[in-house]
Amino acid sequence: MARPTLREAVRAGTGAGLALALSGLLLLGVHAQVADGSPHGLLLIAPLGASAFLLFAVPNSPLAQPWSAITGNTVSALIAITAVLSGLPQLAAIGLAITGAILAMAMLRAMHPPGAAVALATVLSEQMVRDLGYSFALAPVLLDTSLLVVLAIAWNRLTGRRYPFRQPGEANAHGTRDRPPEARLGLSPEALASILERYRLSANIGTEDFARLLAEAETEAARLHVGGLTCGEIMSKDLTTVTPETSLRDVAELFRRHRFKTLPVTGPQEQLLGVITQNDLIQRARNEAILHQASFARALSSLLLPGKDAPLRAADIMSPPAGTVASSDSIGILVKSLADGGVQAIPVVDQGKLTGIITRSDLLAALAHMPLWRPA
C-alpha cells in the first residue's frame, strides 16, 4: 500500500477530528434528556471514530458512502438491540448481533465495517440499551452518523475531494446522458461492475472510479503509442490572432472569414493572454438579450454595430485557455483534452510565446495518417 502524502494525512485527520468534536458539541447543545434524566442517549459512540476514518481518509471507497454509513450503522444497531432484548447470554447475543449485522448490510448493499463495531458496542452497552430500547438506534446511532456524514460532505468538498463519489451516468460536458467520447468504445458500467464482482473488489472501488482509472491508463497507453509525433509537427503555424483591444465586430468577422472556432488573444511579443471561442460571443449576446429583454438577433447586432457607444472588445469576453502544450510535447497529451467535448483548440506556447495552435481537426488528421499497427 502506498503511503499517503503528508498533506492528505493532515487533511483527513484534521477533518475527522473537527467533525467528531463539532458533532459532540451539537449533541450537547440539543439539551434533550431521556426519561431518567441522563444524557447518555445523545452522546458520541465509539464506533463513530472508525466511521470518521472511512469518511475522511478514504472518501472514494464504497464503504464510506452516505448510504453505507448511515444504513450500515443503523441496521446493525437495530439487530444488536433485538439480540439484547431477546434475553440471550451476552456472548450469544454478541455472535447473533455481528452475524445479523453483516448479513443485513450485505442484503441492503450498505457494507460499512464500523457497523459491526456498532453491533458489538450495542450489546456491550446492555443497560443503556434496555433503558432506551429501539430508540438507541435513532439516538445516538442514526443521529451521530448522520451528523458525521453531513460534516464529511462539507469538509471533503471544501478541501477538494469528491464526496459522495461519482455515480455512473453523470452528465457529460454537453449536459446529455451520452457517455464521454473516449468512453464509448470502452466497457459498459455493467461490465465494469461484473469485473469488480468477479475479483471481489466491489467494496473497495466504485464502478465510476474504476472506469476513470481505466480511461487514464488507456490515455497513457495512447500517449506512448503516438510518442514519436510531436505537437510542433501537426500545429498550425500561420496564426490569426487578436489583441485585447480588438472590437467584437472584427472578432466576428474573423470567425466568419476563416471559419475558426477559437481565436487566441495575444499581447506584446506574442504573449498568450487568453482565447475567444464562438460560444463566448454567443453567450455574451444571450446575456445582453436577457438583460435588455430583446431578441437574440437584436442583441447580437447591437454588439457588432460599428456605431455602438463604448463598443465591447476582445478583452471583455476572452477567457484563460483550458490548457497549453509545448511544441516538443507528444500529441498523445492532446487526446483527452480534445476528445471530451469541452475544448475546441489548444494553444502551443514555447518560452512564453504563442507559436501555434492545434484543433481537433489537426489531431484527427494526424491520427488518421498513423499506421494502425506498428511492430514492437
mmCIF file of C-alpha atoms in Angstrom:
data_model
loop_
_atom_site.group_PDB
_atom_site.id
_atom_site.type_symbol
_atom_site.label_atom_id
_atom_site.label_comp_id
_atom_site.label_asym_id
_atom_site.label_seq_id
_atom_site.Cartn_x
_atom_site.Cartn_y
_atom_site.Cartn_z
ATOM 1 C CA MET A 1 0.000 0.000 0.000
ATOM 2 C CA ALA A 2 1.338 3.411 -0.967
ATOM 3 C CA ARG A 3 1.992 5.866 1.839
ATOM 4 C CA PRO A 4 -0.444 8.825 1.774
ATOM 5 C CA THR A 5 1.119 12.231 1.368
ATOM 6 C CA LEU A 6 1.581 14.320 4.492
ATOM 7 C CA ARG A 7 -0.873 16.871 3.099
ATOM 8 C CA GLU A 8 -3.563 14.230 2.590
ATOM 9 C CA ALA A 9 -2.986 12.761 6.054
ATOM 10 C CA VAL A 10 -3.300 16.209 7.638
ATOM 11 C CA ARG A 11 -6.425 16.937 5.579
ATOM 12 C CA ALA A 12 -8.130 13.695 6.604
ATOM 13 C CA GLY A 13 -7.035 13.773 10.238
ATOM 14 C CA THR A 14 -7.972 17.398 10.769
ATOM 15 C CA GLY A 15 -11.359 16.901 9.140
ATOM 16 C CA ALA A 16 -12.190 13.788 11.150
ATOM 17 C CA GLY A 17 -11.131 15.383 14.427
ATOM 18 C CA LEU A 18 -13.042 18.598 13.818
ATOM 19 C CA ALA A 19 -16.133 16.707 12.674
ATOM 20 C CA LEU A 20 -16.248 14.488 15.766
ATOM 21 C CA ALA A 21 -15.667 17.448 18.074
ATOM 22 C CA LEU A 22 -18.338 19.513 16.342
ATOM 23 C CA SER A 23 -20.773 16.599 16.380
ATOM 24 C CA GLY A 24 -20.241 16.259 20.118
ATOM 25 C CA LEU A 25 -20.866 19.967 20.666
ATOM 26 C CA LEU A 26 -24.028 19.860 18.577
ATOM 27 C CA LEU A 27 -25.339 16.888 20.526
ATOM 28 C CA LEU A 28 -24.616 18.560 23.848
ATOM 29 C CA GLY A 29 -26.328 21.694 22.593
ATOM 30 C CA VAL A 30 -29.582 19.881 21.978
ATOM 31 C CA HIS A 31 -30.122 19.572 25.751
ATOM 32 C CA ALA A 32 -32.518 16.704 25.180
ATOM 33 C CA GLN A 33 -32.792 14.268 28.094
ATOM 34 C CA VAL A 34 -34.093 10.737 28.322
ATOM 35 C CA ALA A 35 -36.691 9.812 30.923
ATOM 36 C CA ASP A 36 -34.253 9.094 33.772
ATOM 37 C CA GLY A 37 -32.516 12.460 33.354
ATOM 38 C CA SER A 38 -29.253 11.113 31.919
ATOM 39 C CA PRO A 39 -27.960 12.480 28.622
ATOM 40 C CA HIS A 40 -26.260 9.275 27.514
ATOM 41 C CA GLY A 41 -28.623 8.784 24.590
ATOM 42 C CA LEU A 42 -27.272 11.894 22.864
ATOM 43 C CA LEU A 43 -23.528 11.377 23.192
ATOM 44 C CA LEU A 44 -20.999 10.157 20.650
ATOM 45 C CA ILE A 45 -20.476 6.411 20.330
ATOM 46 C CA ALA A 46 -17.029 4.844 19.990
ATOM 47 C CA PRO A 47 -17.539 3.157 16.559
ATOM 48 C CA LEU A 48 -18.030 6.615 15.096
ATOM 49 C CA GLY A 49 -14.244 7.007 15.153
ATOM 50 C CA ALA A 50 -13.941 4.178 12.626
ATOM 51 C CA SER A 51 -16.695 5.716 10.510
ATOM 52 C CA ALA A 52 -14.854 9.031 10.595
ATOM 53 C CA PHE A 53 -11.697 7.338 9.322
ATOM 54 C CA LEU A 54 -13.522 5.993 6.273
ATOM 55 C CA LEU A 55 -15.472 9.168 5.512
ATOM 56 C CA PHE A 56 -12.466 11.465 5.738
ATOM 57 C CA ALA A 57 -9.440 9.305 4.866
ATOM 58 C CA VAL A 58 -10.907 7.176 2.045
ATOM 59 C CA PRO A 59 -13.993 9.096 0.849
ATOM 60 C CA ASN A 60 -13.896 7.365 -2.555
ATOM 61 C CA SER A 61 -14.452 3.933 -1.028
ATOM 62 C CA PRO A 62 -17.923 2.396 -1.466
ATOM 63 C CA LEU A 63 -17.652 1.507 2.235
ATOM 64 C CA ALA A 64 -17.588 5.220 3.104
ATOM 65 C CA GLN A 65 -20.609 6.437 1.136
ATOM 66 C CA PRO A 66 -23.561 8.052 2.963
ATOM 67 C CA TRP A 67 -25.950 5.158 2.315
ATOM 68 C CA SER A 68 -23.417 2.622 3.547
ATOM 69 C CA ALA A 69 -22.506 4.618 6.660
ATOM 70 C CA ILE A 70 -25.980 5.649 7.811
ATOM 71 C CA THR A 71 -27.804 2.462 6.867
ATOM 72 C CA GLY A 72 -24.983 0.147 7.912
ATOM 73 C CA ASN A 73 -24.618 1.624 11.385
ATOM 74 C CA THR A 74 -28.355 1.940 11.994
ATOM 75 C CA VAL A 75 -29.404 -1.525 10.851
ATOM 76 C CA SER A 76 -26.531 -3.044 12.841
ATOM 77 C CA ALA A 77 -27.777 -1.254 15.951
ATOM 78 C CA LEU A 78 -31.345 -2.464 15.373
ATOM 79 C CA ILE A 79 -30.224 -6.084 15.091
ATOM 80 C CA ALA A 80 -27.984 -5.798 18.155
ATOM 81 C CA ILE A 81 -30.832 -4.256 20.182
ATOM 82 C CA THR A 82 -33.041 -7.177 19.193
ATOM 83 C CA ALA A 83 -30.324 -9.584 20.346
ATOM 84 C CA VAL A 84 -30.039 -7.790 23.706
ATOM 85 C CA LEU A 85 -33.790 -7.699 24.305
ATOM 86 C CA SER A 86 -34.139 -11.382 23.388
ATOM 87 C CA GLY A 87 -32.658 -12.344 26.761
ATOM 88 C CA LEU A 88 -29.783 -14.399 25.334
ATOM 89 C CA PRO A 89 -26.499 -14.636 27.268
ATOM 90 C CA GLN A 90 -24.187 -11.783 26.332
ATOM 91 C CA LEU A 91 -21.713 -13.883 24.337
ATOM 92 C CA ALA A 92 -24.537 -15.473 22.350
ATOM 93 C CA ALA A 93 -26.073 -12.040 21.783
ATOM 94 C CA ILE A 94 -22.716 -10.763 20.501
ATOM 95 C CA GLY A 95 -22.425 -13.601 17.991
ATOM 96 C CA LEU A 96 -26.009 -13.137 16.816
ATOM 97 C CA ALA A 97 -25.617 -9.350 16.532
ATOM 98 C CA ILE A 98 -22.408 -9.499 14.485
ATOM 99 C CA THR A 99 -23.721 -12.215 12.168
ATOM 100 C CA GLY A 100 -27.022 -10.447 11.657
ATOM 101 C CA ALA A 101 -25.367 -7.065 11.116
ATOM 102 C CA ILE A 102 -23.082 -8.355 8.368
ATOM 103 C CA LEU A 103 -25.926 -10.200 6.639
ATOM 104 C CA ALA A 104 -28.226 -7.178 6.823
ATOM 105 C CA MET A 105 -25.587 -4.790 5.493
ATOM 106 C CA ALA A 106 -24.866 -7.163 2.617
ATOM 107 C CA MET A 107 -28.556 -7.521 1.733
ATOM 108 C CA LEU A 108 -29.059 -3.751 1.826
ATOM 109 C CA ARG A 109 -25.859 -3.028 -0.129
ATOM 110 C CA ALA A 110 -24.731 -0.929 2.807
ATOM 111 C CA MET A 111 -21.421 -2.535 3.724
ATOM 112 C CA HIS A 112 -19.758 -0.389 6.393
ATOM 113 C CA PRO A 113 -17.168 -2.107 8.644
ATOM 114 C CA PRO A 114 -17.861 0.161 11.645
ATOM 115 C CA GLY A 115 -21.396 -1.262 11.558
ATOM 116 C CA ALA A 116 -20.047 -4.471 13.076
ATOM 117 C CA ALA A 117 -18.400 -2.357 15.791
ATOM 118 C CA VAL A 118 -21.755 -0.643 16.387
ATOM 119 C CA ALA A 119 -23.366 -4.062 16.854
ATOM 120 C CA LEU A 120 -20.696 -5.123 19.355
ATOM 121 C CA ALA A 121 -20.794 -1.822 21.259
ATOM 122 C CA THR A 122 -24.579 -2.013 21.439
ATOM 123 C CA VAL A 123 -24.549 -5.451 23.044
ATOM 124 C CA LEU A 124 -21.808 -4.389 25.464
ATOM 125 C CA SER A 125 -23.934 -1.370 26.463
ATOM 126 C CA GLU A 126 -26.697 -3.684 27.642
ATOM 127 C CA GLN A 127 -28.076 -1.498 30.432
ATOM 128 C CA MET A 128 -28.259 1.600 28.249
ATOM 129 C CA VAL A 129 -29.991 -0.406 25.519
ATOM 130 C CA ARG A 130 -32.554 -1.750 27.990
ATOM 131 C CA ASP A 131 -33.215 1.807 29.178
ATOM 132 C CA LEU A 132 -33.620 3.272 25.708
ATOM 133 C CA GLY A 133 -34.947 0.300 23.747
ATOM 134 C CA TYR A 134 -35.053 0.686 19.970
ATOM 135 C CA SER A 135 -34.704 4.463 20.288
ATOM 136 C CA PHE A 136 -30.993 3.747 20.862
ATOM 137 C CA ALA A 137 -30.764 3.096 17.105
ATOM 138 C CA LEU A 138 -32.122 6.595 16.447
ATOM 139 C CA ALA A 139 -30.107 8.458 19.066
ATOM 140 C CA PRO A 140 -27.193 8.143 19.324
ATOM 141 C CA VAL A 141 -26.530 5.814 16.346
ATOM 142 C CA LEU A 142 -28.556 7.309 13.469
ATOM 143 C CA LEU A 143 -28.189 10.873 14.739
ATOM 144 C CA ASP A 144 -24.424 10.605 15.283
ATOM 145 C CA THR A 145 -23.785 9.003 11.899
ATOM 146 C CA SER A 146 -25.977 11.478 10.019
ATOM 147 C CA LEU A 147 -24.186 14.431 11.594
ATOM 148 C CA LEU A 148 -20.830 12.929 10.674
ATOM 149 C CA VAL A 149 -21.900 12.345 7.058
ATOM 150 C CA VAL A 150 -23.123 15.935 6.659
ATOM 151 C CA LEU A 151 -19.854 17.273 8.044
ATOM 152 C CA ALA A 152 -17.851 14.877 5.842
ATOM 153 C CA ILE A 153 -19.639 16.138 2.726
ATOM 154 C CA ALA A 154 -18.874 19.741 3.668
ATOM 155 C CA TRP A 155 -15.232 19.102 4.601
ATOM 156 C CA ASN A 156 -14.379 16.939 1.598
ATOM 157 C CA ARG A 157 -15.849 19.434 -0.835
ATOM 158 C CA LEU A 158 -14.146 22.306 0.946
ATOM 159 C CA THR A 159 -10.776 20.567 0.627
ATOM 160 C CA GLY A 160 -11.177 19.444 -2.981
ATOM 161 C CA ARG A 161 -12.295 15.826 -2.565
ATOM 162 C CA ARG A 162 -15.355 14.355 -4.269
ATOM 163 C CA TYR A 163 -17.824 13.006 -1.704
ATOM 164 C CA PRO A 164 -20.184 11.282 -2.201
ATOM 165 C CA PHE A 165 -18.262 9.673 -5.002
ATOM 166 C CA ARG A 166 -19.098 9.802 -8.701
ATOM 167 C CA GLN A 167 -22.066 7.854 -9.952
ATOM 168 C CA PRO A 168 -22.394 6.206 -13.386
ATOM 169 C CA GLY A 169 -24.457 8.255 -15.795
ATOM 170 C CA GLU A 170 -23.365 11.722 -14.677
ATOM 171 C CA ALA A 171 -23.891 14.363 -17.382
ATOM 172 C CA ASN A 172 -21.082 14.887 -19.864
ATOM 173 C CA ALA A 173 -19.674 18.237 -20.976
ATOM 174 C CA HIS A 174 -22.724 18.823 -23.189
ATOM 175 C CA GLY A 175 -25.250 18.111 -20.439
ATOM 176 C CA THR A 176 -26.563 14.981 -22.171
ATOM 177 C CA ARG A 177 -26.689 11.375 -20.993
ATOM 178 C CA ASP A 178 -24.237 10.130 -23.616
ATOM 179 C CA ARG A 179 -21.017 8.742 -22.250
ATOM 180 C CA PRO A 180 -17.910 10.857 -22.916
ATOM 181 C CA PRO A 181 -16.435 10.202 -26.383
ATOM 182 C CA GLU A 182 -13.333 8.476 -25.026
ATOM 183 C CA ALA A 183 -15.521 6.082 -23.010
ATOM 184 C CA ARG A 184 -17.955 4.977 -25.718
ATOM 185 C CA LEU A 185 -15.694 2.239 -27.050
ATOM 186 C CA GLY A 186 -14.787 1.078 -23.564
ATOM 187 C CA LEU A 187 -16.531 -1.280 -21.209
ATOM 188 C CA SER A 188 -20.071 -0.521 -20.070
ATOM 189 C CA PRO A 189 -20.785 0.218 -16.390
ATOM 190 C CA GLU A 190 -22.392 -3.218 -16.138
ATOM 191 C CA ALA A 191 -19.261 -4.922 -17.481
ATOM 192 C CA LEU A 192 -17.045 -2.952 -15.109
ATOM 193 C CA ALA A 193 -19.270 -3.874 -12.173
ATOM 194 C CA SER A 194 -19.061 -7.525 -13.227
ATOM 195 C CA ILE A 195 -15.252 -7.393 -13.245
ATOM 196 C CA LEU A 196 -15.175 -5.847 -9.784
ATOM 197 C CA GLU A 197 -17.565 -8.502 -8.516
ATOM 198 C CA ARG A 198 -15.546 -11.286 -10.134
ATOM 199 C CA TYR A 199 -12.418 -10.201 -8.291
ATOM 200 C CA ARG A 200 -14.383 -9.359 -5.132
ATOM 201 C CA LEU A 201 -13.324 -5.721 -5.276
ATOM 202 C CA SER A 202 -16.738 -4.075 -5.404
ATOM 203 C CA ALA A 203 -16.378 -2.975 -1.779
ATOM 204 C CA ASN A 204 -13.016 -1.328 -2.490
ATOM 205 C CA ILE A 205 -13.696 0.883 -5.507
ATOM 206 C CA GLY A 206 -16.801 2.271 -7.182
ATOM 207 C CA THR A 207 -17.671 1.483 -10.794
ATOM 208 C CA GLU A 208 -17.269 5.092 -11.952
ATOM 209 C CA ASP A 209 -13.871 5.499 -10.291
ATOM 210 C CA PHE A 210 -12.798 2.163 -11.788
ATOM 211 C CA ALA A 211 -13.838 3.492 -15.209
ATOM 212 C CA ARG A 212 -11.813 6.663 -14.624
ATOM 213 C CA LEU A 213 -8.721 4.634 -13.743
ATOM 214 C CA LEU A 214 -9.073 2.503 -16.870
ATOM 215 C CA ALA A 215 -9.612 5.591 -19.042
ATOM 216 C CA GLU A 216 -6.495 7.199 -17.585
ATOM 217 C CA ALA A 217 -4.496 4.033 -18.258
ATOM 218 C CA GLU A 218 -5.774 3.932 -21.847
ATOM 219 C CA THR A 219 -4.884 7.605 -22.317
ATOM 220 C CA GLU A 220 -1.373 6.937 -21.031
ATOM 221 C CA ALA A 221 -1.089 3.988 -23.419
ATOM 222 C CA ALA A 222 -2.198 6.251 -26.279
ATOM 223 C CA ARG A 223 0.484 8.761 -25.342
ATOM 224 C CA LEU A 224 3.113 6.032 -25.516
ATOM 225 C CA HIS A 225 1.749 4.741 -28.841
ATOM 226 C CA VAL A 226 1.970 8.139 -30.556
ATOM 227 C CA GLY A 227 5.066 9.199 -28.681
ATOM 228 C CA GLY A 228 7.090 9.739 -31.883
ATOM 229 C CA LEU A 229 4.867 12.554 -33.164
ATOM 230 C CA THR A 230 5.113 15.982 -31.539
ATOM 231 C CA CYS A 231 2.696 18.885 -31.257
ATOM 232 C CA GLY A 232 5.075 21.052 -33.272
ATOM 233 C CA GLU A 233 4.725 18.733 -36.267
ATOM 234 C CA ILE A 234 0.931 18.991 -36.507
ATOM 235 C CA MET A 235 0.219 22.509 -35.220
ATOM 236 C CA SER A 236 -0.963 25.413 -37.374
ATOM 237 C CA LYS A 237 1.831 27.990 -37.514
ATOM 238 C CA ASP A 238 0.301 30.731 -39.687
ATOM 239 C CA LEU A 239 -1.766 32.183 -36.872
ATOM 240 C CA THR A 240 -4.632 34.632 -36.901
ATOM 241 C CA THR A 241 -4.751 36.393 -33.549
ATOM 242 C CA VAL A 242 -6.459 39.387 -31.972
ATOM 243 C CA THR A 243 -5.407 41.838 -29.287
ATOM 244 C CA PRO A 244 -7.392 42.737 -26.159
ATOM 245 C CA GLU A 245 -8.429 45.980 -27.912
ATOM 246 C CA THR A 246 -9.893 44.273 -30.993
ATOM 247 C CA SER A 247 -13.598 45.068 -31.343
ATOM 248 C CA LEU A 248 -16.142 42.269 -31.223
ATOM 249 C CA ARG A 249 -17.215 43.283 -34.712
ATOM 250 C CA ASP A 250 -13.733 42.475 -36.001
ATOM 251 C CA VAL A 251 -13.654 39.277 -33.950
ATOM 252 C CA ALA A 252 -16.943 38.142 -35.509
ATOM 253 C CA GLU A 253 -15.635 38.999 -38.970
ATOM 254 C CA LEU A 254 -12.554 36.838 -38.406
ATOM 255 C CA PHE A 255 -14.748 33.946 -37.281
ATOM 256 C CA ARG A 256 -16.856 34.345 -40.433
ATOM 257 C CA ARG A 257 -13.968 34.754 -42.851
ATOM 258 C CA HIS A 258 -11.720 31.977 -41.589
ATOM 259 C CA ARG A 259 -14.361 29.652 -40.104
ATOM 260 C CA PHE A 260 -12.331 29.388 -36.929
ATOM 261 C CA LYS A 261 -13.952 28.266 -33.692
ATOM 262 C CA THR A 262 -11.191 29.641 -31.458
ATOM 263 C CA LEU A 263 -9.094 32.808 -31.682
ATOM 264 C CA PRO A 264 -6.023 33.416 -29.495
ATOM 265 C CA VAL A 265 -5.724 36.807 -27.802
ATOM 266 C CA THR A 266 -2.113 37.974 -27.676
ATOM 267 C CA GLY A 267 -0.155 40.848 -26.190
ATOM 268 C CA PRO A 268 3.344 42.200 -26.795
ATOM 269 C CA GLN A 269 5.914 39.707 -28.147
ATOM 270 C CA GLU A 270 3.098 37.264 -28.992
ATOM 271 C CA GLN A 271 2.406 36.544 -25.335
ATOM 272 C CA LEU A 272 -0.773 34.459 -24.963
ATOM 273 C CA LEU A 273 -3.326 36.346 -22.863
ATOM 274 C CA GLY A 274 -6.426 34.241 -23.463
ATOM 275 C CA VAL A 275 -8.741 32.788 -26.082
ATOM 276 C CA ILE A 276 -12.114 33.650 -27.570
ATOM 277 C CA THR A 277 -14.473 30.983 -28.868
ATOM 278 C CA GLN A 278 -17.609 31.356 -30.945
ATOM 279 C CA ASN A 279 -19.524 30.220 -27.889
ATOM 280 C CA ASP A 280 -18.126 33.165 -25.886
ATOM 281 C CA LEU A 281 -19.593 35.562 -28.443
ATOM 282 C CA ILE A 282 -22.937 33.770 -28.490
ATOM 283 C CA GLN A 283 -23.094 33.644 -24.691
ATOM 284 C CA ARG A 284 -22.413 37.386 -24.404
ATOM 285 C CA ALA A 285 -25.194 38.127 -26.909
ATOM 286 C CA ARG A 286 -27.549 35.859 -24.982
ATOM 287 C CA ASN A 287 -26.773 37.674 -21.732
ATOM 288 C CA GLU A 288 -27.363 41.043 -23.420
ATOM 289 C CA ALA A 289 -30.703 39.804 -24.776
ATOM 290 C CA ILE A 290 -31.822 38.751 -21.298
ATOM 291 C CA LEU A 291 -30.574 41.971 -19.702
ATOM 292 C CA HIS A 292 -32.337 44.261 -22.182
ATOM 293 C CA GLN A 293 -35.308 41.951 -22.833
ATOM 294 C CA ALA A 294 -34.518 41.916 -26.527
ATOM 295 C CA SER A 295 -34.346 39.217 -29.151
ATOM 296 C CA PHE A 296 -31.096 37.326 -29.557
ATOM 297 C CA ALA A 297 -30.641 38.646 -33.105
ATOM 298 C CA ARG A 298 -31.068 42.260 -31.980
ATOM 299 C CA ALA A 299 -28.684 41.761 -29.054
ATOM 300 C CA LEU A 300 -26.048 40.218 -31.315
ATOM 301 C CA SER A 301 -26.420 43.017 -33.847
ATOM 302 C CA SER A 302 -26.065 45.674 -31.156
ATOM 303 C CA LEU A 303 -22.800 44.098 -30.023
ATOM 304 C CA LEU A 304 -21.369 44.192 -33.537
ATOM 305 C CA LEU A 305 -22.656 47.546 -34.811
ATOM 306 C CA PRO A 306 -19.776 49.925 -35.561
ATOM 307 C CA GLY A 307 -21.667 52.919 -34.153
ATOM 308 C CA LYS A 308 -22.242 51.407 -30.726
ATOM 309 C CA ASP A 309 -21.126 53.596 -27.814
ATOM 310 C CA ALA A 310 -18.124 52.146 -25.978
ATOM 311 C CA PRO A 311 -18.021 49.018 -28.164
ATOM 312 C CA LEU A 312 -17.091 45.795 -26.469
ATOM 313 C CA ARG A 313 -13.593 44.498 -27.057
ATOM 314 C CA ALA A 314 -11.972 41.095 -27.131
ATOM 315 C CA ALA A 315 -10.800 41.640 -23.557
ATOM 316 C CA ASP A 316 -14.449 41.782 -22.430
ATOM 317 C CA ILE A 317 -15.266 38.212 -23.442
ATOM 318 C CA MET A 318 -11.956 36.362 -23.597
ATOM 319 C CA SER A 319 -11.177 33.600 -21.112
ATOM 320 C CA PRO A 320 -7.994 31.843 -19.986
ATOM 321 C CA PRO A 321 -7.052 28.868 -22.188
ATOM 322 C CA ALA A 322 -8.144 25.481 -20.853
ATOM 323 C CA GLY A 323 -4.535 24.412 -21.219
ATOM 324 C CA THR A 324 -1.429 24.806 -23.338
ATOM 325 C CA VAL A 325 1.236 22.486 -24.709
ATOM 326 C CA ALA A 326 4.800 22.902 -25.907
ATOM 327 C CA SER A 327 5.819 22.129 -29.470
ATOM 328 C CA SER A 328 8.070 19.340 -28.186
ATOM 329 C CA ASP A 329 5.222 17.552 -26.355
ATOM 330 C CA SER A 330 3.872 14.276 -27.719
ATOM 331 C CA ILE A 331 0.472 14.563 -29.409
ATOM 332 C CA GLY A 332 -0.754 11.882 -27.018
ATOM 333 C CA ILE A 333 -1.157 14.622 -24.424
ATOM 334 C CA LEU A 334 -3.883 16.161 -26.604
ATOM 335 C CA VAL A 335 -6.167 13.152 -26.853
ATOM 336 C CA LYS A 336 -8.105 13.526 -23.617
ATOM 337 C CA SER A 337 -8.398 17.331 -23.754
ATOM 338 C CA LEU A 338 -9.696 17.464 -27.320
ATOM 339 C CA ALA A 339 -11.904 14.368 -27.025
ATOM 340 C CA ASP A 340 -14.042 15.289 -24.029
ATOM 341 C CA GLY A 341 -16.086 17.923 -25.886
ATOM 342 C CA GLY A 342 -15.128 20.897 -23.767
ATOM 343 C CA VAL A 343 -12.120 22.188 -25.749
ATOM 344 C CA GLN A 344 -12.006 23.048 -29.453
ATOM 345 C CA ALA A 345 -8.341 24.011 -29.748
ATOM 346 C CA ILE A 346 -5.178 24.070 -27.644
ATOM 347 C CA PRO A 347 -2.541 26.810 -27.999
ATOM 348 C CA VAL A 348 1.112 25.838 -28.375
ATOM 349 C CA VAL A 349 3.367 28.013 -26.231
ATOM 350 C CA ASP A 350 7.165 27.933 -26.186
ATOM 351 C CA GLN A 351 9.162 30.108 -23.772
ATOM 352 C CA GLY A 352 6.114 32.253 -23.074
ATOM 353 C CA LYS A 353 5.402 32.934 -26.752
ATOM 354 C CA LEU A 354 2.470 31.637 -28.801
ATOM 355 C CA THR A 355 3.958 29.561 -31.621
ATOM 356 C CA GLY A 356 0.976 27.587 -32.888
ATOM 357 C CA ILE A 357 -2.469 26.165 -32.273
ATOM 358 C CA ILE A 358 -3.842 22.639 -32.582
ATOM 359 C CA THR A 359 -7.509 21.942 -33.304
ATOM 360 C CA ARG A 360 -9.467 18.718 -33.214
ATOM 361 C CA SER A 361 -9.184 18.551 -36.989
ATOM 362 C CA ASP A 362 -5.393 18.727 -36.757
ATOM 363 C CA LEU A 363 -5.323 15.865 -34.253
ATOM 364 C CA LEU A 364 -7.771 13.719 -36.243
ATOM 365 C CA ALA A 365 -5.747 14.220 -39.408
ATOM 366 C CA ALA A 366 -2.571 13.164 -37.602
ATOM 367 C CA LEU A 367 -4.191 10.061 -36.119
ATOM 368 C CA ALA A 368 -5.744 9.130 -39.474
ATOM 369 C CA HIS A 369 -2.307 9.048 -41.094
ATOM 370 C CA MET A 370 -0.749 6.894 -38.399
ATOM 371 C CA PRO A 371 -0.398 3.136 -39.013
ATOM 372 C CA LEU A 372 -2.964 1.088 -37.122
ATOM 373 C CA TRP A 373 -0.302 -1.387 -36.062
ATOM 374 C CA ARG A 374 3.392 -0.975 -35.512
ATOM 375 C CA PRO A 375 5.785 -3.801 -34.703
ATOM 376 C CA ALA A 376 7.491 -3.630 -31.332
#
